[in-house]
mmCIF file of C-alpha atoms in Angstrom:
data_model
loop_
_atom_site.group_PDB
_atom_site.id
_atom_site.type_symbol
_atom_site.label_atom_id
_atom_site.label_comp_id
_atom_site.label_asym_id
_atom_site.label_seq_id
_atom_site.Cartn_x
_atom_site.Cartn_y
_atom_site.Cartn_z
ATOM 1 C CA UNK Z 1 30.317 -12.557 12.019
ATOM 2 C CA UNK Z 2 28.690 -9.633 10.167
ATOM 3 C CA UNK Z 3 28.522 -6.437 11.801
ATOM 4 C CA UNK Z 4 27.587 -2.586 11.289
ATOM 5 C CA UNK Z 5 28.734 0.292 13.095
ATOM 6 C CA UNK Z 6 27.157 3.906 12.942
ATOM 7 C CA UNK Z 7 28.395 6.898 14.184
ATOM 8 C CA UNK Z 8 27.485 8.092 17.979
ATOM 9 C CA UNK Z 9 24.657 10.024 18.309
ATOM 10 C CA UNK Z 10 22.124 12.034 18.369
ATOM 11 C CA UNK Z 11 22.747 14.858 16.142
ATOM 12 C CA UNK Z 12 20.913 17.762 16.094
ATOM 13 C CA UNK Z 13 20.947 20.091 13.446
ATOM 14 C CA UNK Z 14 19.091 23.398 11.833
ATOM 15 C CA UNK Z 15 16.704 23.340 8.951
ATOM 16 C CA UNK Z 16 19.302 23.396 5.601
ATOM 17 C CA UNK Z 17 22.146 22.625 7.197
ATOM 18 C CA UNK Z 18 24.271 19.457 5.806
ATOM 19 C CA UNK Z 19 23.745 15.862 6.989
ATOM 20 C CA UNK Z 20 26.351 13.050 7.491
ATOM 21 C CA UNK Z 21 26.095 9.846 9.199
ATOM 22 C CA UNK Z 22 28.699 7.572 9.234
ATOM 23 C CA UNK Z 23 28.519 3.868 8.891
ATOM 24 C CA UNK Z 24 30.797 1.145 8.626
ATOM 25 C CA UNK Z 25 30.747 -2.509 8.108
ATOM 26 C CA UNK Z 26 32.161 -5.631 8.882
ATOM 27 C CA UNK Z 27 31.417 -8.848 6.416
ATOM 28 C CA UNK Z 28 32.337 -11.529 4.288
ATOM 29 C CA UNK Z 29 31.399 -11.572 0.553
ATOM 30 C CA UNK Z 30 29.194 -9.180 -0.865
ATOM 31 C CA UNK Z 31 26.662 -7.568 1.037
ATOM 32 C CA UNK Z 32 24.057 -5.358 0.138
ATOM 33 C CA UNK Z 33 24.055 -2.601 2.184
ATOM 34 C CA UNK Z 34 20.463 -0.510 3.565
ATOM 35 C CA UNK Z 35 19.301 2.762 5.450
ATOM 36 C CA UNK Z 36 16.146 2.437 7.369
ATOM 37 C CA UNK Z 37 14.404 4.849 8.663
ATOM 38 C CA UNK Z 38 11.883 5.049 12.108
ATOM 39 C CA UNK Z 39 9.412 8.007 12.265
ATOM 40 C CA UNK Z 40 8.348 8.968 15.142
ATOM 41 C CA UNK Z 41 5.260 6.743 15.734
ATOM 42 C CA UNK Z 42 5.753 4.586 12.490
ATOM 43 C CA UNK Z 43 7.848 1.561 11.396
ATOM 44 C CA UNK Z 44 11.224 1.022 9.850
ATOM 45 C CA UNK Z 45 10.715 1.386 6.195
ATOM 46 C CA UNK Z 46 13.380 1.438 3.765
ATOM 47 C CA UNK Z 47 15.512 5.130 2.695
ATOM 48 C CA UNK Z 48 17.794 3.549 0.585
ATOM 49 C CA UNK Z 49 19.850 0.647 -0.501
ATOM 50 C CA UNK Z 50 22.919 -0.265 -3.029
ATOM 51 C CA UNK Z 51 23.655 -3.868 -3.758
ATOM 52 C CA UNK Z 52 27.512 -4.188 -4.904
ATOM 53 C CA UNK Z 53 30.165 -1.881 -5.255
ATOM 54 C CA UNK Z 54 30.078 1.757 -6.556
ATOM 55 C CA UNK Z 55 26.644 1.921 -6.193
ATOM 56 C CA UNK Z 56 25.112 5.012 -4.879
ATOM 57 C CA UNK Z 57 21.178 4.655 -3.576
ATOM 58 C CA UNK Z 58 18.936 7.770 -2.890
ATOM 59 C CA UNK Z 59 15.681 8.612 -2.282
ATOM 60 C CA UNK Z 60 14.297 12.081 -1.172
ATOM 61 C CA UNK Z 61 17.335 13.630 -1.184
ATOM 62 C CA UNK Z 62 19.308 11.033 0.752
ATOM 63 C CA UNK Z 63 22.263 9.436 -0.740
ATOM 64 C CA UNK Z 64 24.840 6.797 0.423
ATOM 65 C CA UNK Z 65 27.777 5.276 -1.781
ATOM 66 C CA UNK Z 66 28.815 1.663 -1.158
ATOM 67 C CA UNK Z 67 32.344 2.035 -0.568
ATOM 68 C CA UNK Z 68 34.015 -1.384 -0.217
ATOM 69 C CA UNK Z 69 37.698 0.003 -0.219
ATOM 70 C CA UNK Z 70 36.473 1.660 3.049
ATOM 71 C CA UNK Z 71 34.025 -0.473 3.648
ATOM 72 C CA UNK Z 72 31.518 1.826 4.138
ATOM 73 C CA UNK Z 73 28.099 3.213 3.387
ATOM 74 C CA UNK Z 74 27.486 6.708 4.806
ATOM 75 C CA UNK Z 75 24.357 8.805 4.609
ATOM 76 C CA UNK Z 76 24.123 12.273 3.331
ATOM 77 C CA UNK Z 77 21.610 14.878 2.686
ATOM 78 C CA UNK Z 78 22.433 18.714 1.296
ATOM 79 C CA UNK Z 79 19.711 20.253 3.342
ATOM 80 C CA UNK Z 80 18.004 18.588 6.073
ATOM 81 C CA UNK Z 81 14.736 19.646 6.830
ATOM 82 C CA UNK Z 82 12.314 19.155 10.036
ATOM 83 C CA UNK Z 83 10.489 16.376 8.546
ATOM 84 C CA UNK Z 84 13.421 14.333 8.379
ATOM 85 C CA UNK Z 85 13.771 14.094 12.185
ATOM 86 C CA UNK Z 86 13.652 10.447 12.993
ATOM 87 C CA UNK Z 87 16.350 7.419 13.502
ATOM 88 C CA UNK Z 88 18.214 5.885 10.994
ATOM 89 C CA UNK Z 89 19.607 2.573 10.634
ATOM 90 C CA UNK Z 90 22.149 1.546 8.707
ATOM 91 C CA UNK Z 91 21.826 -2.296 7.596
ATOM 92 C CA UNK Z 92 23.707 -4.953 5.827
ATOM 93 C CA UNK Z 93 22.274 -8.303 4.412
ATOM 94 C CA UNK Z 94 24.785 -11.177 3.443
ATOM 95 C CA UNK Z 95 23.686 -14.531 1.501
ATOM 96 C CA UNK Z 96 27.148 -16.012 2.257
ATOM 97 C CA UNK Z 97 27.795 -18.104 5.199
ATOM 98 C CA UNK Z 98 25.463 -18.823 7.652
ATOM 99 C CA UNK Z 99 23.599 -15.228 6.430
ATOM 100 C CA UNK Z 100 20.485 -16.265 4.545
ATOM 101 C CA UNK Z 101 19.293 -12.749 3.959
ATOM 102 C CA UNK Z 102 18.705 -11.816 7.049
ATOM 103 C CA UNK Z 103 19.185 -7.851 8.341
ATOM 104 C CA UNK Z 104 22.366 -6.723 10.543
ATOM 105 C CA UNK Z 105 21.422 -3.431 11.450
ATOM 106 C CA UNK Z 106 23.650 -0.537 13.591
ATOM 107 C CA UNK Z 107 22.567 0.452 16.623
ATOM 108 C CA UNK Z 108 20.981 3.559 15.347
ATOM 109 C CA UNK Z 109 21.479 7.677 14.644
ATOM 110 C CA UNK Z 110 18.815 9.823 16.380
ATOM 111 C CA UNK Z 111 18.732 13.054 14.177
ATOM 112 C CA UNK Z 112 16.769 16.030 15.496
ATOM 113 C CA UNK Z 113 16.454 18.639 12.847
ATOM 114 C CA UNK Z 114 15.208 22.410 14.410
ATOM 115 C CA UNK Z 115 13.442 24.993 11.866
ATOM 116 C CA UNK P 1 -1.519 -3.143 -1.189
ATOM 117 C CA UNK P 2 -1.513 -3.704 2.568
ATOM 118 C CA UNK P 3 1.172 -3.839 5.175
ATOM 119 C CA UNK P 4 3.013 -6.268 7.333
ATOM 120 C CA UNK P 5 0.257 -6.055 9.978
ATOM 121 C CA UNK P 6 0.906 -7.191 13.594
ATOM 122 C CA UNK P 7 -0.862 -7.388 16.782
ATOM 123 C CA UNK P 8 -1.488 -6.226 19.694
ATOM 124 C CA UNK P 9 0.820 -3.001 19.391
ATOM 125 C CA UNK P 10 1.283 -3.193 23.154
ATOM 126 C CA UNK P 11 1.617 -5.718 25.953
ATOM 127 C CA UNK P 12 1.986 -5.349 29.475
ATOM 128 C CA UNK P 13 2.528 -8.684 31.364
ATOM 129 C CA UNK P 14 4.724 -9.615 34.742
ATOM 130 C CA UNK P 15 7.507 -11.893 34.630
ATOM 131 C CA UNK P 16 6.934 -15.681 34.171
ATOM 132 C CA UNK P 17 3.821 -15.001 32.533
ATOM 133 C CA UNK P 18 3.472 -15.295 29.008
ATOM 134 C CA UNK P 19 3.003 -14.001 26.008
ATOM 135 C CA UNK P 20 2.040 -14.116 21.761
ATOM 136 C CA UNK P 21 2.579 -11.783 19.070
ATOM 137 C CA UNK P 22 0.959 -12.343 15.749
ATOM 138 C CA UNK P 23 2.118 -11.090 12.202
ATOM 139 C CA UNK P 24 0.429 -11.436 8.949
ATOM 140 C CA UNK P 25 3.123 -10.282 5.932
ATOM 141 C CA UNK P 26 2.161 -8.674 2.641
ATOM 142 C CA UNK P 27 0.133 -11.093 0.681
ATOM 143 C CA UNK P 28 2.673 -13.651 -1.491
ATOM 144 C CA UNK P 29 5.565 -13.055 0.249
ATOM 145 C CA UNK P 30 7.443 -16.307 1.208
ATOM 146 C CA UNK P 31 9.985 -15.358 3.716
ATOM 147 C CA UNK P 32 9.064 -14.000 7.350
ATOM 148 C CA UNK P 33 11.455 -12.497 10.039
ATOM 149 C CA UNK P 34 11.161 -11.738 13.512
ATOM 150 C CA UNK P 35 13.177 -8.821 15.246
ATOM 151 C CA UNK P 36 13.749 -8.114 18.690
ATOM 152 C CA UNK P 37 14.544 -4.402 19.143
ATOM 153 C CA UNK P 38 15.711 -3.453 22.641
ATOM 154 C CA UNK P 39 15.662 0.306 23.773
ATOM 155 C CA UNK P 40 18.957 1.824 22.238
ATOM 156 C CA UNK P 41 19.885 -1.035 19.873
ATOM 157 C CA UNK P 42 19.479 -1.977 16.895
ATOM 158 C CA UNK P 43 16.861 -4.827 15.748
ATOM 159 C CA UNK P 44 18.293 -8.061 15.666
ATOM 160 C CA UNK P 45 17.029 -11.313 14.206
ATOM 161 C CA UNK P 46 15.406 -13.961 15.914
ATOM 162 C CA UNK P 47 13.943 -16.149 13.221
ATOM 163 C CA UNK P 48 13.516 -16.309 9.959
ATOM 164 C CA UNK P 49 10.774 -18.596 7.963
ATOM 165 C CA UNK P 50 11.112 -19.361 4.322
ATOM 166 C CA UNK P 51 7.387 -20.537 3.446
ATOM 167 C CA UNK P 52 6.273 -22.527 6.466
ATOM 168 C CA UNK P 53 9.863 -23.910 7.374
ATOM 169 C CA UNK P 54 12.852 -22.343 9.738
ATOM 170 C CA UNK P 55 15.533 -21.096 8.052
ATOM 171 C CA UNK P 56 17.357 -19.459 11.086
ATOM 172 C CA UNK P 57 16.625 -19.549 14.530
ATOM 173 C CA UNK P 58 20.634 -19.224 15.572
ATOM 174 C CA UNK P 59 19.768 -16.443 17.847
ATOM 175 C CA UNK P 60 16.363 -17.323 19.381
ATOM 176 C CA UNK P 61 16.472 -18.310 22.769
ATOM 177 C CA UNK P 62 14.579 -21.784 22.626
ATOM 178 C CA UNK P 63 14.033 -22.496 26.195
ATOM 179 C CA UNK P 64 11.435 -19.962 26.465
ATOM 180 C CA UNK P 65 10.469 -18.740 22.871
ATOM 181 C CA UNK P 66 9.123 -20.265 20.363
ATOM 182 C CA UNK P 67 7.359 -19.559 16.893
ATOM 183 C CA UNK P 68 5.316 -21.171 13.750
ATOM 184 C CA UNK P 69 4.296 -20.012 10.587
ATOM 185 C CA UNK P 70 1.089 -22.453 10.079
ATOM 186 C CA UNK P 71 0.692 -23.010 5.864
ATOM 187 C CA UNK P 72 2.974 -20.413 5.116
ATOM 188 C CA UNK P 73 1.919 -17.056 5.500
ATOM 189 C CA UNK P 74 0.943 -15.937 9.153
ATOM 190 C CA UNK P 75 3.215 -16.230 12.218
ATOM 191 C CA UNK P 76 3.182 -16.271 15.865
ATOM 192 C CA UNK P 77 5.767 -15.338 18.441
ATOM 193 C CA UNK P 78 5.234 -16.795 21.678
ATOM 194 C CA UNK P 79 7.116 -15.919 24.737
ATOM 195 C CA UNK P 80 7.063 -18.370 27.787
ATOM 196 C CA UNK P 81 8.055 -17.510 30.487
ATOM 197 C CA UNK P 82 8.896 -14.016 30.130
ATOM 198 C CA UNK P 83 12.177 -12.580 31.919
ATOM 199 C CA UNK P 84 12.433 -8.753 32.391
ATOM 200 C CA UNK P 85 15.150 -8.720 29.874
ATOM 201 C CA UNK P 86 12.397 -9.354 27.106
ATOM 202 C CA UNK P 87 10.948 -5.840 26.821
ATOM 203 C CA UNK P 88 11.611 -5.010 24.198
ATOM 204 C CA UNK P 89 9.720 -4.049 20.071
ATOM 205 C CA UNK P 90 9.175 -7.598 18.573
ATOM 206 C CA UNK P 91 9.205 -6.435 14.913
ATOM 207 C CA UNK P 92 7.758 -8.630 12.020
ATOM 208 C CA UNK P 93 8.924 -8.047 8.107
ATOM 209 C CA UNK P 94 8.305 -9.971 5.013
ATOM 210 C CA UNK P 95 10.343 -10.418 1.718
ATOM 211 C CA UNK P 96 9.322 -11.697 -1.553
ATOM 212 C CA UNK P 97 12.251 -14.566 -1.652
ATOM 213 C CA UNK P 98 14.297 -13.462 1.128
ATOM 214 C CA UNK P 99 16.888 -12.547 -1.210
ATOM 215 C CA UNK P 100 20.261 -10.638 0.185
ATOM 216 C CA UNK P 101 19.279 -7.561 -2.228
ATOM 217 C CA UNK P 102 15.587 -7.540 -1.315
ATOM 218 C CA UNK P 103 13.862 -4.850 0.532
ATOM 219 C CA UNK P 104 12.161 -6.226 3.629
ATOM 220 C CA UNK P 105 8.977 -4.812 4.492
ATOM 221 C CA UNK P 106 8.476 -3.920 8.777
ATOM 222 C CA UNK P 107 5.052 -4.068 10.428
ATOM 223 C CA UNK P 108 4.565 -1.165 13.482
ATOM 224 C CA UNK P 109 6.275 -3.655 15.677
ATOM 225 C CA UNK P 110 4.424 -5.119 19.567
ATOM 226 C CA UNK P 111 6.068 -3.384 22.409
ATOM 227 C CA UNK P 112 6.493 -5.859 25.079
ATOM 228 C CA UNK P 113 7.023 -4.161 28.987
ATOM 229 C CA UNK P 114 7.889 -6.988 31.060
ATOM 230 C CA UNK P 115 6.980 -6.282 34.992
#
């Protein structure tokens, strides 16, 4: 079946510094491919998404580039600020199969960001 | 435009006993999903309504839960009986079609402590 896999975590990093977190996927077909995001105290709402190949999504500075020769979909930011400390998700959805839009997500990337 | 909205936000009950959760999606959205969350993990589906019918309940454990979605647009969770193993964030989202590509929309989620 479908599956995601994000890098271990947490990560903790300075104010400015770079972000990466890895995710991979496992699926049939042509997924779309999502980063959630949890505040602390607040719901999963949606970062970013791309929907087929070469696609990049970003929002607030976030980016991710569906790579489906690597079959991947990592998360970047140039300068990570404390705001962005939260957990991030890395989904896939699949209509193919027995997939009927339904979310797979990773198990999750704390990131603590320190001024 | 309001939110998924779900209630309560936290339950405290002892094993055997049991339990509902109750979501109300964003107005004229037609597909509803339920997602268990357990500490650490990532969420992971247990149903999913299109309108008032099941469209996937592969992965919800029918002996003791169960769920509806009376005339299409709110939805109850109901847990009975509860095992420790079921503490865990029930999370509710909505999507417009339930499309593969479509963002899906999280309410702040019931946390469930089993005793």
């Amino acid at each position: 079946g479908d599956s995601v896999t994000q890098m271990e975590g947490p990560v903790t990093l300075s104010e400015e510094a770079f972000l990466t977190i890895n995710c991979t996927y496992t699926a049939t077909g042509y997924p779309s491919l999502f980063w959630y995001v949890q505040y602390p105290g607040e719901g999963l709402q949606l970062l970013l998404k791309a929907t087929k190949a070469d696609d990049k999504g970003s929002n607030k500075g976030f980016e991710a580039t569906y790579r489906k020769e690597t079959t991947s979909f990592h998360l970047e930011k140039g300068s990570v600020q404390v705001s962005d400390s939260a957990v991030y998700f890395c989904a896939l959805s699949n209509a193919g199969g027995t997939s009927y839009g339904k979310l797979t997500f990773g198990q999750g990337t704390i990131l603590t960001v320190h001024p | 435009e309001a939110g998924v909205a779900q209630s309560p936000r936290y339950k405290i009950i002892e094993k055997r006993q049991s339990v509902a959760f109750w979501c109300n999606p964003i107005s004229g959205h037609a597909t509803l999903y339920w997602y268990q969350q357990i500490l650490g993990q990532g969420p992971k589906l247990l149903i999913q309504f299109q309108n008032n019918g099941v469209v996937d309940d592969s992965q919800l454990p029918k002996d003791r839960f169960s769920a509806e979605r009376l005339k299409g647009v709110d939805s109850t969770l109901k847990i009975q009986p509860a095992k420790l193993e079921d503490s865990a964030v029930y999370l509710c989202a909505s999507s417009q079609q339930g499309g593969a590509q479509e963002t899906q929309y999280f309410g702040p989620g019931t946390r469930l402590l089993v005793l």
